[in-house]
Amino acid sequence: MEYKPIRKVVSGNYAAAYAVKHARVEVVAAYPITPQTSIIEKIAEFLANGEIEGLEYVPVESEHSAMAACIGASATGARAFTATSAQGLALMHEMLHWAAGARLPIVMVDVNRAMAPPWSVWDDQTDSLAQRDTGWLQFYAENNQEVYDGVLMAFKIAETVNLPAMVVESAFILSHTYDVVEMIPQELVDEFLPPRKPLYTLTDFDNPVAVGALGGPNDYYEFRYKIAKAMEDAKKVIHEVGKEFGERFGRDYSQMIELYRTDDADFVFMGMGSLMGTVKQAVDVLRDEGYKVGAAKVRWFRPFPKEELYELAKSVEGIAVLDRNFSFGQEGILFNEAKGALYNTNAKPLMKNYIVGLGGRDFTVSDVRKIAENMKAIIEKGELDVEVDWYHLKR
Amino acid sequence: MNTLFGEKKEGATKIVLTRVDEYPEAPISLGTTLSNFTGDWRTFIPVVDDDKCVKCYICWKFCPEPAIYIREDGYVGIDYDYCKGCGICANECPTKAITMEKEEK
C-alpha cells in the first residue's frame, strides 16, 4: 500500500491520542492532570464514539494506581498506555521502577510541567528528568508531529528491548497548540507495529509465573545488569526503528541526536524538546548574520547518546547546553550528563550551561542570539565566565 | 479427613543460576514453589508431640504458609520444605504440643 499521509490539525495531546488509537493499544489507565487531561479525554471520546476497538479504559483514583493498572495489564501481555504530568509523574515514581524492573514495555506520554511549589502548570523538564534512573526510555518531542511519531516508535522500541518508554512533550507549547500532523493510515501503522509478543504472560496457565518475585542478594545484581544491557541494546534498536520509520513514512529518526547545520559550526546549541524548534529558527537567523552555529537536539535522553555526542564534540569548539530543568545543588541535568559523557574522551569543547525557560518562561529567537553573543565571546577568550548561567534572572 | 496440604511434590529440584546468561530476561519466578523451597530460610523448626496433640487444628488454621497438613491418622504433620519457622503454631497451640527447636543444618 502506497503511503499517503492523512493531514490533521491537532494539538500535541490529540496527536498523542491518535497515536494511541493507531497503535491499537489494549489498555489505557490514566488519571487527569493539567496539561495532560486532553490526551485521555480524547481517548475516552474515541471509545465512547466507537472509533476505537478492543480498548479497556480504566479510570483510576490516582497516578500511582494508573501505573499499577498498566503494569498489571502489561504483565498479561496487553499493550498498555498512560499519560501524566509533573506531580502525577512524581506520584508514579515508585511504580515506574516496578514497570522497568519487571521489563514491561508500557508507553507513557509525560506532558512536561513544572514541579510545585510555586504551583505551576507550565513547561519545565525537571519532572521527567527526575525519573531518569527508573529504567524508562525517554524520548523528547520537538513538535506535535514528533509526539505522534514518538508514541508509535516508542511502542516498537519498548516491545523490542522490553523496557517501558516515556514520550515527553511540552506543557501548552505543544500539548495545547494546534499544528498540522501527518498521520499514517491504520493499515500501514499495523505493518510497522505488529501486535505485541510478550516475554511471558500472566495468562499463560501452562507456564505460570510470578511477576516481581523476590530476588535475594544472590540474584538481584544480575537483573540490574540485564536492564543496563537492555538500555545499551536500545541504542541499536532506536537507530533501526528510526531508520525504518524514515524509509516507510519519510521522517528519519535514526539519530538519537538530531544535528541541524552543525557541519562547519564553531559552536552549537544543545537541548531537548520544543525549545529546540526556536533554536533551529534562531540558527537560520544567526547563520545569515555570519555566526557559524548549529543546533543539536537530543531526542533520546535515555539511553543517553554518548557516542553521537562524542562525534559532535570532536568537531566543535563550544557547546551551549540549554536546560529547561535544574538539579538543585549541581547544574542543569542535560549539561551534567553531557559533560560527564565526554570526560574520559579527548573531545573537550568549552561547555556552558544556560538555564532557560523554567516554569514556562518564554524562550525566543532573540534569547538565542544573546546566548550566541556570549558563547562567541567566551570561545574567543578561551575560558568560561560562569559555568551555569541563570540566563533569565532579574538582576 | 482433609489432607489437602499433605500432597507431596514430585520431581522437585531447586534451581540455582550461576551465570548471568542463564537468568530469565525479567525477574519472574523461576518455576513455582514446587521447586522453590521457601523453608530453607529458617533457624528454628516446630516439632509436634503427638501425645499432647488434641487434634484441634488451630495450628493448621493459623499457619501462614500453609506448611501444616493433617495426616491420615488425624494428627498434624509439618511440611519442612515450606515451614519458615515463624513459631505461630507453637504460640497458638493450647496444649503446648508444638515446641520450637534450633534446626541442625
XYZ file of C-alpha atoms in Angstrom:
500
model
C 0.000 0.000 0.000
C 1.347 3.381 -1.010
C 1.877 5.817 1.839
C -0.401 8.814 1.651
C -0.372 10.720 4.933
C -3.612 11.921 6.459
C -3.101 15.533 7.474
C -4.950 16.739 10.533
C -4.654 19.938 12.524
C -4.343 18.737 16.100
C -2.859 19.699 19.438
C 0.124 17.774 20.766
C -2.197 15.986 23.147
C -4.577 14.966 20.370
C -1.592 13.807 18.324
C -0.734 11.517 21.242
C -4.325 10.259 21.452
C -4.401 9.488 17.731
C -1.120 7.625 18.029
C -2.585 5.546 20.865
C -5.575 4.741 18.692
C -3.403 3.829 15.703
C -1.071 1.719 17.861
C -4.085 -0.421 18.806
C -3.442 -0.005 22.496
C -5.414 -2.544 24.544
C -5.397 -0.931 27.980
C -5.336 2.733 28.969
C -5.332 3.562 32.667
C -4.985 7.224 33.471
C -5.878 9.994 35.845
C -6.473 13.506 34.541
C -3.948 16.204 35.383
C -3.344 19.500 33.617
C -1.964 19.754 30.958
C -2.216 16.060 30.127
C -6.017 15.811 30.531
C -6.972 16.248 26.894
C -4.964 13.164 25.884
C -7.094 10.815 27.927
C -10.250 12.826 27.240
C -9.691 12.295 23.529
C -9.053 8.588 24.025
C -12.242 8.318 26.097
C -14.082 10.151 23.326
C -12.770 7.721 20.696
C -14.016 4.885 22.861
C -17.430 6.472 23.504
C -17.922 7.111 19.785
C -16.946 3.586 18.853
C -13.951 4.861 16.870
C -11.596 2.597 18.748
C -11.984 -1.122 19.356
C -10.516 -3.615 21.764
C -9.537 -0.985 24.293
C -10.080 -1.320 28.007
C -10.167 2.121 29.625
C -9.523 2.044 33.354
C -10.478 5.184 35.276
C -8.306 5.176 38.385
C -8.139 7.275 41.529
C -4.514 8.385 41.261
C -1.453 8.274 39.045
C 0.124 5.647 41.269
C -2.871 3.430 40.512
C -2.730 4.328 36.831
C 0.777 2.967 36.555
C -0.108 -0.026 38.744
C -3.002 -0.866 36.407
C -0.731 -0.506 33.377
C 1.800 -2.828 34.989
C -0.879 -5.461 35.600
C -2.204 -5.069 32.065
C 1.230 -5.224 30.509
C 2.100 -8.323 32.547
C -0.833 -10.119 30.948
C 0.665 -9.350 27.550
C -1.510 -6.368 26.652
C -0.255 -3.160 25.048
C -0.705 -0.553 27.776
C -0.580 3.232 27.796
C -0.941 6.071 30.249
C -0.241 9.780 30.348
C 0.586 12.234 33.075
C 2.375 15.438 34.070
C 4.602 16.782 36.853
C 3.127 15.958 40.285
C 1.312 12.987 38.771
C 4.551 11.599 37.396
C 6.193 12.135 40.764
C 3.384 10.175 42.406
C 4.052 7.346 39.935
C 7.735 7.237 40.782
C 7.675 4.028 42.798
C 5.611 2.260 40.152
C 7.966 3.410 37.383
C 10.656 1.243 38.951
C 8.255 -1.697 39.017
C 7.445 -1.302 35.325
C 11.075 -1.155 34.264
C 12.264 -3.793 36.722
C 9.594 -6.227 35.521
C 10.636 -5.378 31.922
C 7.152 -4.307 30.842
C 7.039 -2.204 27.650
C 4.438 0.297 28.808
C 4.384 3.592 26.905
C 3.548 6.847 28.645
C 3.255 10.405 27.448
C 4.531 12.833 30.023
C 3.499 16.395 29.351
C 6.429 18.311 30.822
C 5.173 20.619 33.512
C 6.996 22.452 36.307
C 7.053 20.917 39.769
C 5.343 22.842 42.559
C 5.647 24.948 44.629
C 5.079 27.558 43.458
C 2.125 25.913 41.791
C 2.695 25.932 38.060
C 1.187 24.256 35.037
C 3.746 25.488 32.520
C 6.616 23.864 30.711
C 9.678 22.563 32.555
C 11.593 19.308 32.064
C 12.544 18.626 35.672
C 9.565 16.290 36.220
C 10.595 13.750 33.591
C 14.341 14.143 34.120
C 13.868 13.397 37.799
C 12.748 9.937 36.618
C 15.917 9.283 34.645
C 17.128 6.483 36.938
C 13.922 4.445 36.855
C 14.911 2.432 33.779
C 12.489 4.123 31.361
C 13.486 5.080 27.847
C 12.915 8.803 27.326
C 12.080 10.498 24.033
C 11.726 14.293 23.873
C 9.425 15.618 21.164
C 10.095 18.950 19.487
C 6.665 19.360 17.909
C 3.261 17.727 17.574
C 4.446 15.563 14.690
C 7.194 14.132 16.877
C 4.656 13.388 19.615
C 2.657 11.275 17.168
C 5.686 9.601 15.611
C 7.332 9.219 19.012
C 4.454 7.246 20.518
C 4.358 4.818 17.577
C 8.123 4.302 17.630
C 8.191 4.081 21.424
C 5.873 1.070 21.371
C 8.016 -0.715 18.812
C 11.297 0.048 20.581
C 9.932 -0.686 24.055
C 8.494 -4.014 22.935
C 11.783 -4.983 21.301
C 14.015 -4.316 24.307
C 11.335 -4.968 26.946
C 11.688 -1.683 28.752
C 8.993 0.978 29.277
C 9.224 4.218 27.328
C 8.259 7.801 28.031
C 7.395 10.207 25.244
C 7.799 13.726 26.553
C 6.138 16.859 25.201
C 5.996 20.454 26.445
C 3.102 21.774 28.502
C 0.879 24.064 26.407
C 3.651 24.876 23.918
C 2.849 21.519 22.354
C 0.064 19.997 24.419
C -2.499 22.693 23.662
C -1.127 24.248 20.494
C -2.579 23.128 17.169
C -0.385 22.235 14.259
C -0.525 20.097 11.139
C 0.328 16.489 11.876
C 0.788 13.899 9.159
C -0.904 10.757 10.352
C -0.320 7.306 8.987
C -3.163 5.164 7.596
C -4.119 2.388 10.005
C -3.030 -0.471 7.707
C 0.473 0.971 7.447
C 0.725 1.500 11.184
C -0.297 -2.133 11.596
C 2.532 -3.189 9.287
C 5.027 -1.051 11.183
C 3.745 -2.017 14.608
C 2.508 -5.608 14.709
C 0.787 -6.999 17.819
C 2.995 -7.291 20.878
C 4.863 -10.542 21.520
C 5.332 -10.586 25.274
C 8.264 -12.282 27.004
C 5.846 -14.019 29.322
C 2.235 -13.524 30.322
C 0.252 -13.936 33.485
C -2.468 -15.579 31.399
C -0.291 -18.451 30.142
C -1.687 -21.021 32.526
C 0.561 -23.810 31.254
C 3.618 -21.830 32.238
C 2.647 -19.990 35.398
C 4.968 -17.214 36.570
C 5.063 -14.822 39.479
C 5.977 -11.295 38.374
C 8.240 -9.224 40.582
C 9.322 -12.281 42.527
C 11.767 -11.992 45.396
C 15.400 -11.634 44.408
C 17.922 -12.038 47.153
C 21.490 -10.686 47.141
C 22.392 -13.715 45.054
C 20.151 -12.747 42.124
C 19.196 -9.027 42.263
C 22.514 -7.846 40.848
C 22.136 -9.900 37.635
C 18.685 -8.471 36.958
C 20.078 -4.914 37.270
C 22.804 -5.797 34.806
C 20.191 -7.092 32.378
C 18.345 -3.763 32.468
C 21.619 -1.904 31.932
C 22.359 -4.111 28.943
C 18.852 -3.689 27.521
C 19.375 0.087 27.702
C 22.629 -0.228 25.764
C 20.958 -2.541 23.221
C 18.165 0.009 22.880
C 20.577 2.382 21.097
C 20.849 -0.018 18.156
C 17.094 -0.689 18.189
C 16.338 3.047 18.248
C 18.613 3.508 15.248
C 16.962 0.675 13.315
C 13.378 1.595 14.175
C 14.073 5.292 13.481
C 15.567 4.376 10.117
C 12.657 2.087 9.252
C 10.241 4.860 10.184
C 12.106 7.186 7.835
C 12.025 4.701 4.971
C 8.325 3.985 5.393
C 6.977 7.403 6.283
C 9.629 9.916 5.239
C 10.683 11.229 8.627
C 14.015 9.799 9.687
C 14.634 9.270 13.389
C 17.728 7.102 13.109
C 19.886 9.594 15.021
C 19.440 9.957 18.747
C 20.809 13.481 18.453
C 19.350 15.431 15.544
C 22.013 17.687 14.098
C 20.974 20.908 12.394
C 23.585 22.863 10.418
C 26.418 21.619 12.587
C 28.805 20.573 9.796
C 31.083 23.609 9.876
C 29.780 25.121 13.119
C 32.144 26.756 15.609
C 29.704 26.109 18.390
C 26.314 24.508 18.783
C 23.250 24.868 20.958
C 22.214 21.649 22.586
C 18.881 20.997 24.243
C 15.738 18.921 24.244
C 12.087 19.272 23.386
C 10.105 22.156 21.997
C 12.698 24.827 22.715
C 14.884 23.302 20.005
C 12.340 24.446 17.397
C 13.051 28.015 18.463
C 16.775 27.289 18.417
C 16.695 25.908 14.869
C 14.876 29.016 13.695
C 17.453 31.149 15.503
C 20.298 29.212 13.893
C 18.959 30.176 10.468
C 18.834 33.841 11.512
C 22.295 33.722 13.093
C 23.785 31.978 10.051
C 22.516 34.880 7.904
C 24.234 37.230 10.334
C 27.545 35.410 9.953
C 27.567 33.234 13.056
C 28.773 29.712 12.362
C 26.363 27.942 14.646
C 24.267 24.807 14.652
C 21.727 23.010 16.771
C 21.951 19.579 18.369
C 18.610 18.307 19.542
C 18.844 15.421 21.968
C 15.882 13.222 21.030
C 16.608 10.325 23.337
C 17.832 11.140 26.824
C 17.643 7.515 27.981
C 19.597 5.697 26.816
C 21.995 8.643 26.687
C 23.541 9.099 23.223
C 27.170 9.219 24.395
C 28.689 8.081 21.108
C 26.806 10.599 18.981
C 27.654 13.362 21.426
C 31.330 12.446 21.189
C 31.243 12.663 17.384
C 29.671 16.108 17.660
C 32.019 17.307 20.395
C 35.100 16.432 18.316
C 34.080 18.886 15.612
C 33.072 21.987 17.599
C 34.813 24.470 19.855
C 31.892 25.083 22.143
C 28.562 23.651 23.229
C 25.916 25.832 24.809
C 23.685 23.454 26.719
C 20.188 24.864 27.151
C 18.475 23.284 30.107
C 14.795 23.814 30.819
C 15.381 21.948 34.072
C 17.651 22.083 37.079
C 19.162 19.669 39.561
C 19.484 21.606 42.790
C 22.949 21.549 44.268
C 24.531 20.850 40.903
C 23.555 22.178 37.471
C 21.258 21.625 34.503
C 20.612 17.925 34.070
C 21.416 17.620 30.368
C 24.576 19.694 30.916
C 25.621 17.420 33.739
C 25.041 14.317 31.625
C 26.728 15.691 28.516
C 29.793 16.922 30.373
C 30.081 13.624 32.213
C 29.795 11.643 28.976
C 32.752 13.496 27.484
C 35.074 13.473 30.492
C 37.004 10.348 29.534
C 37.246 11.243 25.858
C 39.684 13.518 24.074
C 36.895 15.826 22.916
C 36.981 18.838 25.180
C 34.871 21.649 23.751
C 34.074 24.603 26.014
C 30.730 23.762 27.565
C 28.472 26.284 29.186
C 25.105 25.712 30.801
C 22.257 28.138 30.229
C 19.242 27.611 32.455
C 16.300 28.773 30.358
C 12.535 28.799 30.301
C 11.882 27.249 33.702
C 8.221 27.107 34.617
C 7.140 28.163 31.140
C 9.102 31.405 30.816
C 9.288 32.459 27.169
C 12.404 31.472 25.289
C 12.681 33.268 21.980
C 14.953 33.708 18.971
C 16.376 36.905 20.468
C 17.321 34.931 23.595
C 19.277 32.516 21.408
C 21.046 35.475 19.794
C 22.125 36.815 23.196
C 23.411 33.382 24.139
C 25.269 33.188 20.814
C 26.968 36.530 21.502
C 28.001 35.327 24.927
C 29.263 31.983 23.580
C 31.240 33.719 20.851
C 32.935 35.948 23.404
C 33.935 33.136 25.726
C 35.231 30.990 22.875
C 37.407 33.886 21.652
C 38.699 34.341 25.195
C 39.120 30.594 25.624
C 37.566 30.401 29.082
C 34.129 30.416 30.703
C 32.765 33.409 32.602
C 30.402 31.262 34.664
C 29.689 27.581 34.179
C 25.983 27.757 34.967
C 24.186 30.838 33.725
C 20.714 31.617 35.100
C 20.050 33.414 31.887
C 16.622 34.964 32.568
C 17.315 36.061 36.135
C 16.017 39.532 37.007
C 19.219 41.135 38.198
C -10.182 -36.077 56.821
C -8.882 -33.214 54.731
C -5.379 -33.892 53.544
C -5.336 -31.005 51.067
C -1.935 -29.791 52.176
C -0.491 -33.219 52.606
C 0.288 -33.957 48.944
C 3.978 -34.351 48.361
C 5.822 -32.803 45.456
C 7.338 -34.930 42.748
C 10.379 -34.178 40.650
C 11.074 -31.042 42.619
C 14.562 -29.668 42.142
C 15.994 -26.413 43.393
C 17.081 -24.029 40.624
C 20.498 -22.440 41.084
C 21.730 -19.943 38.479
C 25.468 -19.473 38.161
C 25.860 -17.330 35.010
C 24.076 -14.133 34.023
C 23.071 -15.647 30.665
C 21.058 -18.302 32.482
C 18.799 -15.723 34.097
C 15.399 -15.017 32.576
C 15.059 -11.612 30.897
C 12.661 -10.395 33.581
C 12.618 -11.118 37.310
C 9.840 -13.660 37.185
C 9.690 -16.661 39.461
C 11.966 -19.446 38.297
C 9.312 -22.109 38.416
C 6.704 -22.439 41.117
C 7.031 -23.296 44.792
C 7.329 -26.891 43.604
C 10.985 -26.109 43.056
C 11.404 -23.071 45.258
C 11.615 -24.427 48.805
C 10.864 -21.434 50.980
C 11.575 -23.499 54.088
C 15.335 -23.195 53.821
C 15.399 -19.684 55.362
C 14.526 -20.701 58.915
C 16.581 -21.082 62.072
C 14.024 -22.818 64.320
C 11.691 -25.683 63.409
C 8.443 -26.682 65.048
C 8.352 -30.196 66.454
C 4.963 -31.790 67.252
C 4.427 -34.101 70.189
C 1.525 -36.378 69.130
C 0.909 -37.407 72.754
C -0.065 -33.843 73.693
C -1.946 -33.067 70.439
C -5.749 -32.978 70.830
C -6.402 -32.585 67.050
C -7.949 -29.113 67.438
C -6.150 -27.973 64.229
C -5.693 -24.422 65.500
C -2.076 -24.632 64.282
C -3.339 -25.755 60.865
C -5.659 -22.722 60.667
C -3.026 -20.261 61.828
C -0.071 -21.416 59.736
C 0.520 -18.525 57.292
C 2.404 -20.573 54.708
C 0.485 -23.073 54.982
C 3.038 -25.703 55.874
C 0.919 -27.717 58.334
C -1.150 -30.579 56.961
C -3.453 -33.143 58.502
C -2.103 -36.643 58.379
C -4.069 -39.791 57.557
C -4.202 -40.656 61.272
C -5.706 -37.250 62.114
C -2.636 -35.785 63.770
C -0.809 -32.791 62.229
C 2.286 -33.004 60.117
C 4.652 -30.178 59.189
C 5.995 -29.716 55.687
C 9.559 -28.671 56.392
C 10.122 -27.770 52.715
C 7.947 -24.720 53.252
C 7.873 -24.078 57.021
C 9.724 -20.800 57.637
C 9.978 -21.433 61.361
C 7.880 -18.440 62.378
C 6.625 -20.191 65.525
C 2.993 -19.068 65.264
C 1.829 -22.711 65.554
C 3.792 -23.218 68.771
C 2.447 -19.957 70.154
C -1.173 -20.814 69.361
C -1.164 -24.486 70.430
C -3.425 -24.692 73.537
C -1.776 -27.874 74.842
C 1.837 -26.854 74.127
C 2.182 -29.869 71.843
C 4.416 -27.875 69.456
C 7.858 -26.697 70.511
C 10.388 -24.678 68.538
C 13.808 -26.231 68.351
C 17.029 -24.967 66.829
C 17.487 -26.699 63.492
C 20.631 -28.726 62.875
C 21.813 -27.952 59.324
